Coordinates of N, CA and C in Angstrom, one line a residue:
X1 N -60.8 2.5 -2.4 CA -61.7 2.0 -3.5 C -63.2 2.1 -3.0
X2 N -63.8 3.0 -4.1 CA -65.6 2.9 -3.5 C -66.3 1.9 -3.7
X3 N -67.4 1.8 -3.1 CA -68.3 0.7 -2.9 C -68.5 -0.3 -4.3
X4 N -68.9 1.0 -5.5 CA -69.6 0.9 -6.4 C -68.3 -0.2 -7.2
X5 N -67.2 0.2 -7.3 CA -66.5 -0.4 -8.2 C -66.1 -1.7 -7.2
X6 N -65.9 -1.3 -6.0 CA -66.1 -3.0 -5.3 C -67.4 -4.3 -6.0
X7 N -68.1 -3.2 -5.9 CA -69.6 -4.5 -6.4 C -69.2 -4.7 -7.9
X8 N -68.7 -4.1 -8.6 CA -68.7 -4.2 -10.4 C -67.4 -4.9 -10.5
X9 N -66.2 -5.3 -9.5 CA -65.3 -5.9 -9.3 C -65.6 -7.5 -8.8
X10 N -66.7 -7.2 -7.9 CA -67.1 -8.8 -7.3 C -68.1 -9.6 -8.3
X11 N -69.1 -8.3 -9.2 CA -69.9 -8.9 -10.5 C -68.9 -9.6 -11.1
X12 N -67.9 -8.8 -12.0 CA -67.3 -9.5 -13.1 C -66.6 -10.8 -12.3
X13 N -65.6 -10.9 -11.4 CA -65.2 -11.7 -10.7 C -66.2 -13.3 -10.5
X14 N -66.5 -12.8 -10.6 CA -67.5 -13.9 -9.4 C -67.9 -15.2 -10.7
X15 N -67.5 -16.4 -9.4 CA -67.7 -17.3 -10.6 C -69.0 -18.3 -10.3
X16 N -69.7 -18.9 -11.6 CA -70.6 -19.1 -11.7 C -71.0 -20.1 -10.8
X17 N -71.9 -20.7 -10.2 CA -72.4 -22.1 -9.8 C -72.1 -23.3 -10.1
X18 N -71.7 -24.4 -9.7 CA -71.3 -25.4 -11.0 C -72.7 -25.9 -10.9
X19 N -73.0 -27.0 -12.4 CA -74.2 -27.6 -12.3 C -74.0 -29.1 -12.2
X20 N -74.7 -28.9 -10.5 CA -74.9 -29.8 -9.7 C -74.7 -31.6 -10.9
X21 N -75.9 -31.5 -11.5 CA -76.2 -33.0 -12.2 C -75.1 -33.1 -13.1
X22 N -74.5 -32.1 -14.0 CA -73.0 -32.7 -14.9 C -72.0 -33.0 -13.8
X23 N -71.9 -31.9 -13.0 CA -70.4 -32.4 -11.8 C -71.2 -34.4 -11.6
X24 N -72.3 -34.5 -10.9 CA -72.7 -36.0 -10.9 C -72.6 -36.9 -11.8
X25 N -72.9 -36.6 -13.3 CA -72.4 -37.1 -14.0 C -71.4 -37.2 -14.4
X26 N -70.2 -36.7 -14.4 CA -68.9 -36.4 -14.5 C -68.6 -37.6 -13.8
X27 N -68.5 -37.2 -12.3 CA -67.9 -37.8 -11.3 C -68.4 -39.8 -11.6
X28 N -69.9 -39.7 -12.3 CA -69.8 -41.2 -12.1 C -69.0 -41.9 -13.5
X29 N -68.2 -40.7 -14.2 CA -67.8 -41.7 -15.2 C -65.8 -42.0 -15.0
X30 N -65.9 -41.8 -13.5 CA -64.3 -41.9 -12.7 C -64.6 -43.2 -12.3
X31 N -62.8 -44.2 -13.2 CA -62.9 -45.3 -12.5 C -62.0 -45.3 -11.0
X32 N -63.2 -45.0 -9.7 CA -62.8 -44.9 -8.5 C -62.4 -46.3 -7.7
X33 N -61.0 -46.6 -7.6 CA -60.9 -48.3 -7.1 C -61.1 -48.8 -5.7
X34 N -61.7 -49.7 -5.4 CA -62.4 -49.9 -4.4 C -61.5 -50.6 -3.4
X35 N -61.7 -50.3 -2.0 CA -60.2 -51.3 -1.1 C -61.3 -51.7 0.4
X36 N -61.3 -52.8 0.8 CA -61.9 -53.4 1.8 C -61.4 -52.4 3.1
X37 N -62.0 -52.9 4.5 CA -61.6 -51.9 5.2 C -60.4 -52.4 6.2
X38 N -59.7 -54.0 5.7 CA -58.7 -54.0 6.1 C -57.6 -53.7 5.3
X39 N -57.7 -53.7 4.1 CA -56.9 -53.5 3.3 C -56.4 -51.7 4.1
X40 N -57.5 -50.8 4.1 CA -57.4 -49.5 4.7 C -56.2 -49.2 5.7
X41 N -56.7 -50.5 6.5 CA -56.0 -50.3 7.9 C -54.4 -50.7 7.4
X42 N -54.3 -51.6 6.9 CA -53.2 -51.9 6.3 C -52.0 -51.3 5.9
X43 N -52.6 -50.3 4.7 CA -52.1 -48.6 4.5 C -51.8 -48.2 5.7
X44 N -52.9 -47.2 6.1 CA -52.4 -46.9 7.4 C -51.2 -47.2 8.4
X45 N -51.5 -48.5 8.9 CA -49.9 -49.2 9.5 C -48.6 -48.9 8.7
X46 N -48.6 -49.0 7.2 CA -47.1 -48.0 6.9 C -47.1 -46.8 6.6
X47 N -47.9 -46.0 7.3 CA -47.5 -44.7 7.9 C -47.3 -44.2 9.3
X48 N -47.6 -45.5 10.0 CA -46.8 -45.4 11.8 C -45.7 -45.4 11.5
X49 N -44.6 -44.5 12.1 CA -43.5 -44.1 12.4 C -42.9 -45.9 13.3
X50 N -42.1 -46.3 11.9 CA -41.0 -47.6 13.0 C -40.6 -47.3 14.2
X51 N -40.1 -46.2 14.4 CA -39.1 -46.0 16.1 C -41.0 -46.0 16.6
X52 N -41.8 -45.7 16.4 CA -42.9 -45.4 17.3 C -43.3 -46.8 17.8
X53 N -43.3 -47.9 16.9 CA -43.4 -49.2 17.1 C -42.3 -50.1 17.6
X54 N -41.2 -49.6 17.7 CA -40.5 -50.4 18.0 C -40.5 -49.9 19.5
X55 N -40.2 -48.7 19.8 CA -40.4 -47.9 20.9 C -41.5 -49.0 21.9
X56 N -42.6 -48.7 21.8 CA -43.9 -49.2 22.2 C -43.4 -51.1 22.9
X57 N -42.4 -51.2 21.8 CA -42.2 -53.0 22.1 C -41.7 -52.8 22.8
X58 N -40.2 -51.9 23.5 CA -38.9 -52.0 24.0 C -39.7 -52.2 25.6
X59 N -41.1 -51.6 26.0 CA -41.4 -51.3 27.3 C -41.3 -52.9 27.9
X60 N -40.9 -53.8 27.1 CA -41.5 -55.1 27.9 C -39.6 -55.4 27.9
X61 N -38.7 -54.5 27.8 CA -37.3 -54.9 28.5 C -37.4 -54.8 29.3
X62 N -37.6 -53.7 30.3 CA -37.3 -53.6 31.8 C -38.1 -54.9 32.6
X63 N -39.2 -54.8 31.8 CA -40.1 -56.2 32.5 C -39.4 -57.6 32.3
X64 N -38.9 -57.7 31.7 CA -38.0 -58.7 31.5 C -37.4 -59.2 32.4
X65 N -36.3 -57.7 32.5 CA -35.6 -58.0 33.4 C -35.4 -57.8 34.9
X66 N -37.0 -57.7 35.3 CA -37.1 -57.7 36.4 C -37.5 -58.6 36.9
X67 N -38.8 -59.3 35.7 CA -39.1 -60.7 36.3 C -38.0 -61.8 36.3
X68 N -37.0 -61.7 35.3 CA -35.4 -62.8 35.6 C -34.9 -62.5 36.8
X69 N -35.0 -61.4 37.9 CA -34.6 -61.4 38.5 C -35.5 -61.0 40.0
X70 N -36.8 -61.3 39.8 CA -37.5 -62.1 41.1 C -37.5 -60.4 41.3
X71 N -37.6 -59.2 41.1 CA -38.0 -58.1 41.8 C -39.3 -57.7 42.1
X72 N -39.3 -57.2 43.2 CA -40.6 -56.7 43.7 C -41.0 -55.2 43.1
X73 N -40.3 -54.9 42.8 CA -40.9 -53.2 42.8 C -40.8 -53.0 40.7
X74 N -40.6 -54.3 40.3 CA -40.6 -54.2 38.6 C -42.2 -53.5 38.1
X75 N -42.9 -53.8 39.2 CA -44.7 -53.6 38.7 C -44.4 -52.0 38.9
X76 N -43.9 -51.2 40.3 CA -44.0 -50.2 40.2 C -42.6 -49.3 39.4
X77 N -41.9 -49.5 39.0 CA -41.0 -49.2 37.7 C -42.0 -49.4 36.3
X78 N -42.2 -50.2 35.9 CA -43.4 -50.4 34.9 C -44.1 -49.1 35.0
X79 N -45.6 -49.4 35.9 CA -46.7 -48.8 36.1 C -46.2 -47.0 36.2
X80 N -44.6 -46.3 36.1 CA -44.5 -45.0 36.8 C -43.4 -44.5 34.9
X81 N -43.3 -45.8 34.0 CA -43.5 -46.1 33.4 C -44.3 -45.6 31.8
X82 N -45.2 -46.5 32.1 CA -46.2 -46.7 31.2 C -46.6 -45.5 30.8
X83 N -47.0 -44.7 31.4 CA -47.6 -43.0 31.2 C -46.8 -42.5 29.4
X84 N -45.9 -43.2 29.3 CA -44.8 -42.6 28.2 C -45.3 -43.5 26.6
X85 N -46.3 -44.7 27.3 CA -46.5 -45.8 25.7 C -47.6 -45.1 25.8
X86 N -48.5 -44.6 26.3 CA -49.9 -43.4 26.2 C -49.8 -42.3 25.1
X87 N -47.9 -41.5 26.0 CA -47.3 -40.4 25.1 C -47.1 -41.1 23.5
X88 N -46.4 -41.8 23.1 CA -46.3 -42.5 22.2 C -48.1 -43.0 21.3
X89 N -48.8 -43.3 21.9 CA -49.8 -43.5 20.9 C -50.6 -42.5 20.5
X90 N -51.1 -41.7 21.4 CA -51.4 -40.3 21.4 C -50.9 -39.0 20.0
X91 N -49.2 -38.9 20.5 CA -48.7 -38.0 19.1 C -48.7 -38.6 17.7
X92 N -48.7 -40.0 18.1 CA -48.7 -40.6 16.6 C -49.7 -40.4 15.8
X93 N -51.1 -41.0 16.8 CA -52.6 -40.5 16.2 C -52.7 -39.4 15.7
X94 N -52.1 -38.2 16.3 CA -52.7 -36.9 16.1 C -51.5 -35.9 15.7
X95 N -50.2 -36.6 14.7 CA -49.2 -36.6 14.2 C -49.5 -35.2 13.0
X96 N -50.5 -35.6 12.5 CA -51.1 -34.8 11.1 C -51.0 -32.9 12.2
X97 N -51.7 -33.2 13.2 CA -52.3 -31.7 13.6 C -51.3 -31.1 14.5
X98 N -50.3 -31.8 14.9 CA -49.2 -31.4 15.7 C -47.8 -30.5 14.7
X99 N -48.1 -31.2 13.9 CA -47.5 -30.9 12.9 C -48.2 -30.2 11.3
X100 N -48.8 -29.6 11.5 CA -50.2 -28.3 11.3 C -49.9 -29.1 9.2
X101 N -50.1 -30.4 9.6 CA -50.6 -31.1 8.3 C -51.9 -31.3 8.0
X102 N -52.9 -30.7 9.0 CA -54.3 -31.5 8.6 C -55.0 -30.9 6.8
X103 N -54.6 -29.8 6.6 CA -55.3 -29.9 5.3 C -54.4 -30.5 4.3
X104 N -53.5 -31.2 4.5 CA -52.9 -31.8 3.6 C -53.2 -33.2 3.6
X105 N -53.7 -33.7 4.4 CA -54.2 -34.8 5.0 C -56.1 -35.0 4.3
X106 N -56.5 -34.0 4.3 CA -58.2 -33.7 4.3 C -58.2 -33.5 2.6
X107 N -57.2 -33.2 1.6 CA -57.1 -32.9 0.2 C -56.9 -34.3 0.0
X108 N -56.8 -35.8 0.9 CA -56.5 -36.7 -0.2 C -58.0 -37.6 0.1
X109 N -57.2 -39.1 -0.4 CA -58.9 -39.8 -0.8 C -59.4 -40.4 0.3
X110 N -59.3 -40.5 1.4 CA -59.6 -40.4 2.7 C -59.7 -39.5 3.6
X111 N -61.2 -39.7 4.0 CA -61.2 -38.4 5.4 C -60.3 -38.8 6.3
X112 N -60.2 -37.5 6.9 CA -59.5 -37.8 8.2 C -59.6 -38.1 9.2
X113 N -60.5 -37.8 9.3 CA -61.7 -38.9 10.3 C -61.4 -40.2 10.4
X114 N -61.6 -40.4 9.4 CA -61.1 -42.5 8.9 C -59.7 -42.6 9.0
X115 N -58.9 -41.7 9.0 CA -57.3 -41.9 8.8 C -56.9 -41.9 10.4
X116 N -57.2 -40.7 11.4 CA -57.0 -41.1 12.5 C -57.9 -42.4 13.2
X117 N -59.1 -42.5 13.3 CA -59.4 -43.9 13.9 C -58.7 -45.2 13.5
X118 N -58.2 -45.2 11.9 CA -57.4 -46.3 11.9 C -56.1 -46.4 12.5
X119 N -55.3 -45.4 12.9 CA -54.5 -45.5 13.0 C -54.4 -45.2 15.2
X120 N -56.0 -44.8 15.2 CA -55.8 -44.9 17.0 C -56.3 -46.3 17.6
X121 N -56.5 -46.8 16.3 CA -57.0 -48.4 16.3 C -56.1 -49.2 16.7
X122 N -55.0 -49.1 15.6 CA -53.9 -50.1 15.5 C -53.0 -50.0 16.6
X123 N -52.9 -48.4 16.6 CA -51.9 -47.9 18.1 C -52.9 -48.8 19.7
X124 N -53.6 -48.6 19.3 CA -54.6 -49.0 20.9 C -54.5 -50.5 20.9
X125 N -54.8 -51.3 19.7 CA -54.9 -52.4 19.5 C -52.9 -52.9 20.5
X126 N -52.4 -52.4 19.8 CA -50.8 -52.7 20.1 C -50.1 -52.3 21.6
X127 N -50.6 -51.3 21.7 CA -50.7 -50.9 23.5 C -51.2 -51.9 24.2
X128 N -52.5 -52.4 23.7 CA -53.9 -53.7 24.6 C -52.7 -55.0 24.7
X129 N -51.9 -55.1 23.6 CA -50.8 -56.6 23.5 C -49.3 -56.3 24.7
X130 N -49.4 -55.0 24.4 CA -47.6 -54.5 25.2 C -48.5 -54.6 26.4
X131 N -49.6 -54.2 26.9 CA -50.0 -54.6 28.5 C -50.0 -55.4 28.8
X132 N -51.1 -56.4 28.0 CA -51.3 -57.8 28.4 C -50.1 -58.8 28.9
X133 N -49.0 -58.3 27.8 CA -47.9 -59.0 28.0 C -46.7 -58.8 29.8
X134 N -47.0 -56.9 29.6 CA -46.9 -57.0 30.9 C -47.4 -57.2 32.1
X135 N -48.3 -57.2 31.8 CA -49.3 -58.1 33.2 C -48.8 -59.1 34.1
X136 N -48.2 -60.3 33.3 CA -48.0 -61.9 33.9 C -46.4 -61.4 34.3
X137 N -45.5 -60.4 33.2 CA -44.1 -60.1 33.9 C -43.7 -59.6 35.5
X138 N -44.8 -58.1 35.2 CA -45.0 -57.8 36.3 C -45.5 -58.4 38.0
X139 N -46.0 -59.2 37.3 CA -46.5 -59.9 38.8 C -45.2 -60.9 39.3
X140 N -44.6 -61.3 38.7 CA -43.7 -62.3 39.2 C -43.0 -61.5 40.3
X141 N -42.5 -62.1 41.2 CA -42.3 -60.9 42.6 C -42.6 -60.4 43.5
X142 N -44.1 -59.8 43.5 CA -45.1 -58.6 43.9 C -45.8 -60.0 44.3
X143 N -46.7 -59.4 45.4 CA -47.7 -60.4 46.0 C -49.6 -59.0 45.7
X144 N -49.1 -59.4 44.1 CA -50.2 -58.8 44.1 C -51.0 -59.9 42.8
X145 N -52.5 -59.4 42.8 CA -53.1 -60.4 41.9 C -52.9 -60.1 40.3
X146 N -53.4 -61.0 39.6 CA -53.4 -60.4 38.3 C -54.1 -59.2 37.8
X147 N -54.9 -59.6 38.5 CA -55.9 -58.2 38.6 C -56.1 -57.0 39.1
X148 N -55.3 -56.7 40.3 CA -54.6 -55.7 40.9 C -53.3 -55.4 40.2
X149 N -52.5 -56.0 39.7 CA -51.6 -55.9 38.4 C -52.1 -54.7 37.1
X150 N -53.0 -55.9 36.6 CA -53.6 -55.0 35.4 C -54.1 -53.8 36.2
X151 N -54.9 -53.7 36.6 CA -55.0 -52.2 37.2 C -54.4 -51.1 37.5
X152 N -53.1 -51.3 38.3 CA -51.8 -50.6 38.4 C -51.6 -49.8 37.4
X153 N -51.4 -50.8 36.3 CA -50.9 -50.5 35.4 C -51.1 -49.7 34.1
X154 N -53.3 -50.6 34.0 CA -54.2 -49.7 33.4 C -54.3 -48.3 33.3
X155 N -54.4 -47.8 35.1 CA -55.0 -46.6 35.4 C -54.4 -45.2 34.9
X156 N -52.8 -45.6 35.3 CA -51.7 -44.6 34.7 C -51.7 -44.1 33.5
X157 N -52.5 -45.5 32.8 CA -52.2 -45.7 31.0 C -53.3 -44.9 30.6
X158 N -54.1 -45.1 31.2 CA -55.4 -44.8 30.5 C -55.8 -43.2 31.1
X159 N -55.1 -42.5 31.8 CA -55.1 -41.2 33.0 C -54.3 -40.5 31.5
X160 N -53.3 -41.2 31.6 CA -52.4 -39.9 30.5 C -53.5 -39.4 29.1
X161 N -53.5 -41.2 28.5 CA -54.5 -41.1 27.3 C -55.2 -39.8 27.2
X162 N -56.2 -39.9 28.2 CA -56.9 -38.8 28.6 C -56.7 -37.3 28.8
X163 N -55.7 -37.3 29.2 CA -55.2 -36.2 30.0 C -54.4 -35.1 28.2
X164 N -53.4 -36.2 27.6 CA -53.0 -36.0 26.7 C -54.1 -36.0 25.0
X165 N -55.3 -36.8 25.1 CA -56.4 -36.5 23.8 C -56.9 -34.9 24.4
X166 N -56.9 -34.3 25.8 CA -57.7 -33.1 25.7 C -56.7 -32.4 25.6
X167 N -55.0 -32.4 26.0 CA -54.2 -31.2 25.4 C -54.3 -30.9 24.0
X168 N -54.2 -32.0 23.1 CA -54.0 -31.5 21.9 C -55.2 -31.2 20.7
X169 N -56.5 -30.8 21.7 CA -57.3 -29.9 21.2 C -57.6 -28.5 21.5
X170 N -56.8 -28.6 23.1 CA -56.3 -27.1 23.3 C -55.3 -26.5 22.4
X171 N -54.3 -27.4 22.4 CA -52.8 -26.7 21.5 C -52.7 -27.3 20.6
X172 N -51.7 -26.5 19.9 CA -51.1 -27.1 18.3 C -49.7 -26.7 18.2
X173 N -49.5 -28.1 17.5 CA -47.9 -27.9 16.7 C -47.1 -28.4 18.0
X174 N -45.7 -27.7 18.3 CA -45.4 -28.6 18.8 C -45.5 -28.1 20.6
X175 N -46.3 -27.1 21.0 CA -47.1 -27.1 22.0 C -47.7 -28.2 22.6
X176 N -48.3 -28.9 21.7 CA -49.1 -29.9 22.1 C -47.9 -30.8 22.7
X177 N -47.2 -31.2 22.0 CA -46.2 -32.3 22.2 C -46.0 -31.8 23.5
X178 N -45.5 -31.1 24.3 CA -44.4 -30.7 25.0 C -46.0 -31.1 26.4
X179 N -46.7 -30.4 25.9 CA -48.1 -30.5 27.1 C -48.2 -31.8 27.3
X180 N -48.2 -32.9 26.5 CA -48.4 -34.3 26.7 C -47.3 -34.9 27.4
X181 N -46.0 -34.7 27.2 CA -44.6 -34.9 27.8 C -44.7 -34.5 29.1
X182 N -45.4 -33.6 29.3 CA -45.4 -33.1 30.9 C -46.3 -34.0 31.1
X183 N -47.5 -34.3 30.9 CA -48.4 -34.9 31.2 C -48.2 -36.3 31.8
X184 N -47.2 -37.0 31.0 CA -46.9 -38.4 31.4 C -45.8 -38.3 32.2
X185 N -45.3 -37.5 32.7 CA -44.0 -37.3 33.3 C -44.8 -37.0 34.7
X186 N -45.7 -36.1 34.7 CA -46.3 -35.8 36.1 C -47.1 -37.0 36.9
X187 N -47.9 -37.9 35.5 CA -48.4 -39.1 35.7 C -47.6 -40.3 36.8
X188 N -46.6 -40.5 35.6 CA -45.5 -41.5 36.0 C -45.1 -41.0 37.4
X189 N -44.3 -39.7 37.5 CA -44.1 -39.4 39.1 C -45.0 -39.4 40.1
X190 N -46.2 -39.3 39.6 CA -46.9 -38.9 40.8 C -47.1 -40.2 41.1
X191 N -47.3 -41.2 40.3 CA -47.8 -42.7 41.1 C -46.9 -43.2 41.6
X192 N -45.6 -42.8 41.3 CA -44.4 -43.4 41.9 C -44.2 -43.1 43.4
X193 N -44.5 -41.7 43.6 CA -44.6 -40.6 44.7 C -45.8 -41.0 45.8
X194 N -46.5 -41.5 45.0 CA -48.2 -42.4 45.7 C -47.7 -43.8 46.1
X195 N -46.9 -44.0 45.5 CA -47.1 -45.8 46.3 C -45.7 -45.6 47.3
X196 N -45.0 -44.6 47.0 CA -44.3 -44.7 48.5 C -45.1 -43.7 49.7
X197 N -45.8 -42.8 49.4 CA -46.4 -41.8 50.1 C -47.2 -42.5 51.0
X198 N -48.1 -43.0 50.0 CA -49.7 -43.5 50.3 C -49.8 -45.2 49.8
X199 N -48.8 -45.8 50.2 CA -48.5 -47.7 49.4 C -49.6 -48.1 50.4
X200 N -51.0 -47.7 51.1 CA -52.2 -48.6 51.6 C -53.4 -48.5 50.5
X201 N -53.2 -47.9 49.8 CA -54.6 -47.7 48.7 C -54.2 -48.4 47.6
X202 N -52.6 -49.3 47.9 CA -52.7 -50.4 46.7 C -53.2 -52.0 47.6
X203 N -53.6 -52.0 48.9 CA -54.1 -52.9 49.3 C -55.3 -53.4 48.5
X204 N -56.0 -54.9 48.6 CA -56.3 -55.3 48.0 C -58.0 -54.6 48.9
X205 N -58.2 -54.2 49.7 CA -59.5 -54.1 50.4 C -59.7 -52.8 49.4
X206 N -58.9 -52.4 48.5 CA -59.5 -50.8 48.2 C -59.5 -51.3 46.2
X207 N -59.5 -52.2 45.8 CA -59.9 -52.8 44.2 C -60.6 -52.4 44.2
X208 N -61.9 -52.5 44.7 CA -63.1 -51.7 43.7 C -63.2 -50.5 43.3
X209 N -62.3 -49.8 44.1 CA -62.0 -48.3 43.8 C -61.2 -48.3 42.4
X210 N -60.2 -49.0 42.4 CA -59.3 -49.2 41.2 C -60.5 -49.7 40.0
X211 N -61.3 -50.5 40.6 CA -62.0 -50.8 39.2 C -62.8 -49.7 38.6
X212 N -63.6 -49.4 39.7 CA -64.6 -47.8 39.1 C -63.7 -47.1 38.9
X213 N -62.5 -46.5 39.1 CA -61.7 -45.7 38.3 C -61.1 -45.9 36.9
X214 N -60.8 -47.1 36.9 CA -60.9 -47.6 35.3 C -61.9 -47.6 34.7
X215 N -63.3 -47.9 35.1 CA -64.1 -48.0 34.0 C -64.3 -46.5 33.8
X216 N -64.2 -45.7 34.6 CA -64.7 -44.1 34.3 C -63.7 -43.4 33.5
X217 N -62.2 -43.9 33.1 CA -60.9 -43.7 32.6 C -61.4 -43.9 31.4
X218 N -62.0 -45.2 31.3 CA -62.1 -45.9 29.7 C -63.4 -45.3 29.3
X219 N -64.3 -44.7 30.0 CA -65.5 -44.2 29.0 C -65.0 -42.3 28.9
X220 N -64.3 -41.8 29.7 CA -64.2 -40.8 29.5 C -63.1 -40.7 28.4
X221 N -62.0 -41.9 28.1 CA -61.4 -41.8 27.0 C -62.4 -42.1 25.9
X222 N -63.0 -42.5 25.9 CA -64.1 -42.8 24.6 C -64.9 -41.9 24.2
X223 N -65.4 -40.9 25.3 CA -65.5 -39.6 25.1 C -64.7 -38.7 24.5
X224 N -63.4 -38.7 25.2 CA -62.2 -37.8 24.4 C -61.8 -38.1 23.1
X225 N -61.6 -39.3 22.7 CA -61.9 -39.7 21.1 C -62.5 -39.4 20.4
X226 N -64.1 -39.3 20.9 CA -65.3 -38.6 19.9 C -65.3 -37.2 20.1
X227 N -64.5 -36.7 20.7 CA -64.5 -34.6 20.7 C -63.3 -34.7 19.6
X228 N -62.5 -35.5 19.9 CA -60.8 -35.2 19.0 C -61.7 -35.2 17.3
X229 N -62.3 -36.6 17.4 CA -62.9 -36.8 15.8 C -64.0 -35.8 15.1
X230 N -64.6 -35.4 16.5 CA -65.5 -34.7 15.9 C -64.9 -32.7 15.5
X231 N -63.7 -33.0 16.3 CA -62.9 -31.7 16.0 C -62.7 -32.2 14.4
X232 N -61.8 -32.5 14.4 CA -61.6 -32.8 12.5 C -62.8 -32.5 11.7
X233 N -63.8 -33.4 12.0 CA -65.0 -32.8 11.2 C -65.2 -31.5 10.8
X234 N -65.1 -31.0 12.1 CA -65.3 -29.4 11.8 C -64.3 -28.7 10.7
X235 N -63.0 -29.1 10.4 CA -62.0 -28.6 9.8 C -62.3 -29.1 8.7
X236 N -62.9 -29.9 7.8 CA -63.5 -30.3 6.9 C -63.8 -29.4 5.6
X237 N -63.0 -28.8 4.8 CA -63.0 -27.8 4.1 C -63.2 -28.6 2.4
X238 N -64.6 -27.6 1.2 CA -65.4 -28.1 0.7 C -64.5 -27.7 -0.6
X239 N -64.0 -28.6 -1.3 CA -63.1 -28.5 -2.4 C -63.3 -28.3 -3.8

């Protein structure tokens, strides 16, 4: 096909501009219904996957039943663990792109932008309760503090988080999944592998290390959050 009938093909073709002020006027005569921004969240929550929630709760059985039975090593079963309620919050959040739903997600009446933060809200929110809880389990046993507890336990959690928000902006579909499963599996082993290898760096003379490693865990997850969100933005296609 020559040029000439390409261009007399793209003239007739081609569709006009819309005008800007009727589309505005148009649009302000849509009765658009208004929802608070708990109400939002609310939604949201019945679209978390039940097994993902109930999943998330079950981690406080083994804790259970380690504190009924006075065990020492329930903190490090937990903590080798934990790496897997990370995996669990992580795919959930980012459920839509693993599963190559995001423009189906981005066509409705919420960005998606808003749709994942609520829902890495709720998930984070509910992870912060399944730790807290095992915090006081965990210690029963262990001659360790509360605070060297939560740490243990933190670091793993918050290592995967991280580890698993930057796979699944490398990959997609279910690549991603499989990259994050390794991720918390290498997590979990390796601390397991660390506290029998190297069990002096969970001495209490070396906590401040554990603390500056957590706070650097939790702002670099806060980081990884705003690349994930700001990835979506980009995918933001004009309707």
């Amino acid at each position: 096909m020559n040029k000439y009938l390409k261009q007399r093909i793209k003239e007739v073709l081609e569709v006009p501009a819309p005008d800007q002020q009727e589309k505005a006027k148009f649009l302000r005569t849509l009765a658009i219904p208004r929802i608070s921004m708990w109400q939002f969240v609310l939604i949201q929550i019945t679209y978390l996957r039940k097994k993902v929630l109930i999943l998330s709760g079950l981690f406080l059985l083994p804790a259970l039943l380690g504190a009924g039975g006075m065990k020492p090593d329930t903190l490090w079963v937990i903590s080798a663990l934990i790496p897997f309620l990370a995996l669990l919050a992580v795919t959930e959040s980012v459920r839509s792109a693993m599963y190559g739903m995001q423009e189906f997600e981005m066509s409705t009446r919420f960005s998606l932008k808003s749709v994942m933060l609520a829902r890495m809200s709720v998930l984070g929110l509910l992870d912060v309760i399944v730790i807290c809880c095992l915090i006081p389990l965990c210690r029963i046993g262990s001659n360790t503090s509360l605070l060297q507890t939560g740490l243990y336990l933190m670091v793993p959690y918050l290592l995967t988080v991280n580890i698993s928000l930057c796979l699944t902006r490398w990959f997609h579909g279910r690549e991603s999944f499989y990259g994050c499963m390794c991720a918390a599996v290498l997590v979990g082993g390796g601390g397991w592998m660390l506290h029998i290898i190297a069990g002096f760096i969970y001495q209490l003379c070396y906590i401040h290390w554990w603390i500056i490693l957590s706070v650097f865990l939790i702002g670099k997850m806060a980081q990884e959050i705003c690349h994930t969100i700001r990835q979506t933005e980009e995918l933001v296609w004009n309707s």
